[in-house]
Amino acid sequence: MAPVGVKILSILAYIGAVVTLILGIVMLFGANFLSGFLSQWVPVSGFLVGSMIVFVGVVFIALAVLDYFVGRGLWSGQNWARILVLIFSVLSVLGSLRHFDIVNIVIDAVIIWYLGFNKEAVNYFK
């Protein structure tokens, strides 16, 4: 049985996957509208803006798929998912230090502590 904290992180990964997937789909199918809208303020051609929006949409969809598999991996006790979350959390802390985003630093520090040092969580992934 997965610890409660692992279940919470897994559910948050699923929620993040759904939100990211929706944003990616909106960018893919709304690129024409968004490029016309943004080209009024961005001094580049609408084609270039539209291409960038499509590219970002594809990246978002790929990240949504990754987030889904990480959530599934956490729920089923796969150690690779734990390690991936730890790596992304450390990178997030390092990125947050630049702007001193204290809320993000604290949240990621708790995730790092929980998945890296909490005996119950670490043992679940063995």
mmCIF file of C-alpha atoms in Angstrom:
data_model
loop_
_atom_site.group_PDB
_atom_site.id
_atom_site.type_symbol
_atom_site.label_atom_id
_atom_site.label_comp_id
_atom_site.label_asym_id
_atom_site.label_seq_id
_atom_site.Cartn_x
_atom_site.Cartn_y
_atom_site.Cartn_z
ATOM 1 C CA MET A 1 0.000 0.000 0.000
ATOM 2 C CA ALA A 2 1.387 3.375 -1.017
ATOM 3 C CA PRO A 3 2.030 5.936 1.729
ATOM 4 C CA VAL A 4 -0.370 8.882 1.827
ATOM 5 C CA GLY A 5 2.297 11.374 0.736
ATOM 6 C CA VAL A 6 3.175 9.294 -2.321
ATOM 7 C CA LYS A 7 -0.519 9.053 -3.215
ATOM 8 C CA ILE A 8 -0.858 12.838 -2.906
ATOM 9 C CA LEU A 9 2.182 13.443 -5.133
ATOM 10 C CA SER A 10 0.847 10.928 -7.642
ATOM 11 C CA ILE A 11 -2.571 12.588 -7.763
ATOM 12 C CA LEU A 12 -0.917 15.999 -8.182
ATOM 13 C CA ALA A 13 1.090 14.571 -11.096
ATOM 14 C CA TYR A 14 -2.132 13.318 -12.710
ATOM 15 C CA ILE A 15 -3.779 16.724 -12.232
ATOM 16 C CA GLY A 16 -0.718 18.442 -13.690
ATOM 17 C CA ALA A 17 -0.821 16.067 -16.662
ATOM 18 C CA VAL A 18 -4.464 16.894 -17.391
ATOM 19 C CA VAL A 19 -3.931 20.663 -17.121
ATOM 20 C CA THR A 20 -0.773 20.545 -19.250
ATOM 21 C CA LEU A 21 -2.502 18.364 -21.851
ATOM 22 C CA ILE A 22 -5.429 20.792 -22.091
ATOM 23 C CA LEU A 23 -3.045 23.739 -22.527
ATOM 24 C CA GLY A 24 -1.095 21.848 -25.194
ATOM 25 C CA ILE A 25 -4.249 20.984 -27.126
ATOM 26 C CA VAL A 26 -5.484 24.585 -26.905
ATOM 27 C CA MET A 27 -2.142 25.788 -28.253
ATOM 28 C CA LEU A 28 -2.196 23.273 -31.109
ATOM 29 C CA PHE A 29 -5.736 23.970 -32.240
ATOM 30 C CA GLY A 30 -5.763 27.652 -31.332
ATOM 31 C CA ALA A 31 -2.393 28.539 -32.867
ATOM 32 C CA ASN A 32 -3.972 30.332 -35.819
ATOM 33 C CA PHE A 33 -6.200 32.464 -33.603
ATOM 34 C CA LEU A 34 -3.464 33.118 -31.055
ATOM 35 C CA SER A 35 -0.887 34.041 -33.707
ATOM 36 C CA GLY A 36 -3.282 36.565 -35.248
ATOM 37 C CA PHE A 37 -4.059 37.965 -31.823
ATOM 38 C CA LEU A 38 -0.438 38.150 -30.658
ATOM 39 C CA SER A 39 0.977 39.461 -33.939
ATOM 40 C CA GLN A 40 -0.653 42.813 -33.155
ATOM 41 C CA TRP A 41 1.855 43.318 -30.312
ATOM 42 C CA VAL A 42 4.766 41.083 -31.320
ATOM 43 C CA PRO A 43 6.872 42.580 -34.135
ATOM 44 C CA VAL A 44 7.348 39.296 -36.031
ATOM 45 C CA SER A 45 5.284 37.593 -38.680
ATOM 46 C CA GLY A 46 2.141 35.704 -37.752
ATOM 47 C CA PHE A 47 3.583 32.515 -39.261
ATOM 48 C CA LEU A 48 6.566 32.603 -36.915
ATOM 49 C CA VAL A 49 4.376 33.245 -33.876
ATOM 50 C CA GLY A 50 2.007 30.460 -34.948
ATOM 51 C CA SER A 51 4.893 28.047 -35.423
ATOM 52 C CA MET A 52 6.236 28.850 -31.966
ATOM 53 C CA ILE A 53 2.802 28.298 -30.433
ATOM 54 C CA VAL A 54 2.465 24.918 -32.181
ATOM 55 C CA PHE A 55 5.951 23.921 -30.995
ATOM 56 C CA VAL A 56 5.151 24.893 -27.402
ATOM 57 C CA GLY A 57 1.863 22.979 -27.662
ATOM 58 C CA VAL A 58 3.694 19.828 -28.761
ATOM 59 C CA VAL A 59 6.183 20.253 -25.895
ATOM 60 C CA PHE A 60 3.292 20.666 -23.436
ATOM 61 C CA ILE A 61 1.642 17.478 -24.708
ATOM 62 C CA ALA A 62 4.936 15.583 -24.355
ATOM 63 C CA LEU A 63 5.331 16.918 -20.802
ATOM 64 C CA ALA A 64 1.748 15.887 -20.021
ATOM 65 C CA VAL A 65 2.516 12.328 -21.134
ATOM 66 C CA LEU A 66 5.676 12.330 -18.999
ATOM 67 C CA ASP A 67 3.722 13.698 -16.024
ATOM 68 C CA TYR A 68 1.102 10.960 -16.422
ATOM 69 C CA PHE A 69 3.737 8.220 -16.412
ATOM 70 C CA VAL A 70 5.497 9.795 -13.417
ATOM 71 C CA GLY A 71 2.194 9.822 -11.518
ATOM 72 C CA ARG A 72 1.573 6.209 -12.444
ATOM 73 C CA GLY A 73 5.143 5.294 -11.511
ATOM 74 C CA LEU A 74 4.841 6.973 -8.125
ATOM 75 C CA TRP A 75 1.540 5.223 -7.407
ATOM 76 C CA SER A 76 2.957 1.808 -8.295
ATOM 77 C CA GLY A 77 6.243 2.288 -6.422
ATOM 78 C CA GLN A 78 8.599 2.612 -9.383
ATOM 79 C CA ASN A 79 11.949 3.987 -8.190
ATOM 80 C CA TRP A 80 12.662 5.745 -11.521
ATOM 81 C CA ALA A 81 9.604 7.978 -10.912
ATOM 82 C CA ARG A 82 10.860 8.868 -7.428
ATOM 83 C CA ILE A 83 14.312 9.720 -8.798
ATOM 84 C CA LEU A 84 12.814 11.818 -11.614
ATOM 85 C CA VAL A 85 10.682 13.804 -9.154
ATOM 86 C CA LEU A 86 13.743 14.330 -6.946
ATOM 87 C CA ILE A 87 15.785 15.586 -9.917
ATOM 88 C CA PHE A 88 13.050 17.981 -11.055
ATOM 89 C CA SER A 89 12.525 19.210 -7.485
ATOM 90 C CA VAL A 90 16.240 19.956 -7.050
ATOM 91 C CA LEU A 91 16.274 21.796 -10.391
ATOM 92 C CA SER A 92 13.183 23.732 -9.322
ATOM 93 C CA VAL A 93 14.845 24.778 -6.051
ATOM 94 C CA LEU A 94 17.935 25.920 -7.941
ATOM 95 C CA GLY A 95 15.779 27.897 -10.375
ATOM 96 C CA SER A 96 13.749 29.408 -7.541
ATOM 97 C CA LEU A 97 16.864 30.646 -5.757
ATOM 98 C CA ARG A 98 17.468 33.157 -8.531
ATOM 99 C CA HIS A 99 14.177 34.928 -7.820
ATOM 100 C CA PHE A 100 14.046 33.852 -4.173
ATOM 101 C CA ASP A 101 10.625 32.277 -4.629
ATOM 102 C CA ILE A 102 10.281 31.137 -1.024
ATOM 103 C CA VAL A 103 6.963 29.280 -1.484
ATOM 104 C CA ASN A 104 8.327 27.159 -4.331
ATOM 105 C CA ILE A 105 11.571 26.526 -2.435
ATOM 106 C CA VAL A 106 9.679 25.304 0.636
ATOM 107 C CA ILE A 107 7.319 23.057 -1.360
ATOM 108 C CA ASP A 108 10.169 21.490 -3.316
ATOM 109 C CA ALA A 109 12.283 21.109 -0.171
ATOM 110 C CA VAL A 110 9.430 19.183 1.473
ATOM 111 C CA ILE A 111 9.139 16.943 -1.616
ATOM 112 C CA ILE A 112 12.915 16.347 -1.588
ATOM 113 C CA TRP A 113 12.860 15.528 2.123
ATOM 114 C CA TYR A 114 9.842 13.245 1.796
ATOM 115 C CA LEU A 115 10.946 11.249 -1.253
ATOM 116 C CA GLY A 116 14.632 11.328 -0.377
ATOM 117 C CA PHE A 117 14.781 10.857 3.380
ATOM 118 C CA ASN A 118 11.421 9.712 4.785
ATOM 119 C CA LYS A 119 11.877 6.029 5.694
ATOM 120 C CA GLU A 120 8.317 5.011 4.824
ATOM 121 C CA ALA A 121 8.460 6.650 1.381
ATOM 122 C CA VAL A 122 11.979 5.413 0.574
ATOM 123 C CA ASN A 123 11.097 1.843 1.617
ATOM 124 C CA TYR A 124 7.976 1.905 -0.571
ATOM 125 C CA PHE A 125 10.145 2.379 -3.655
ATOM 126 C CA LYS A 126 12.465 -0.558 -2.875
#
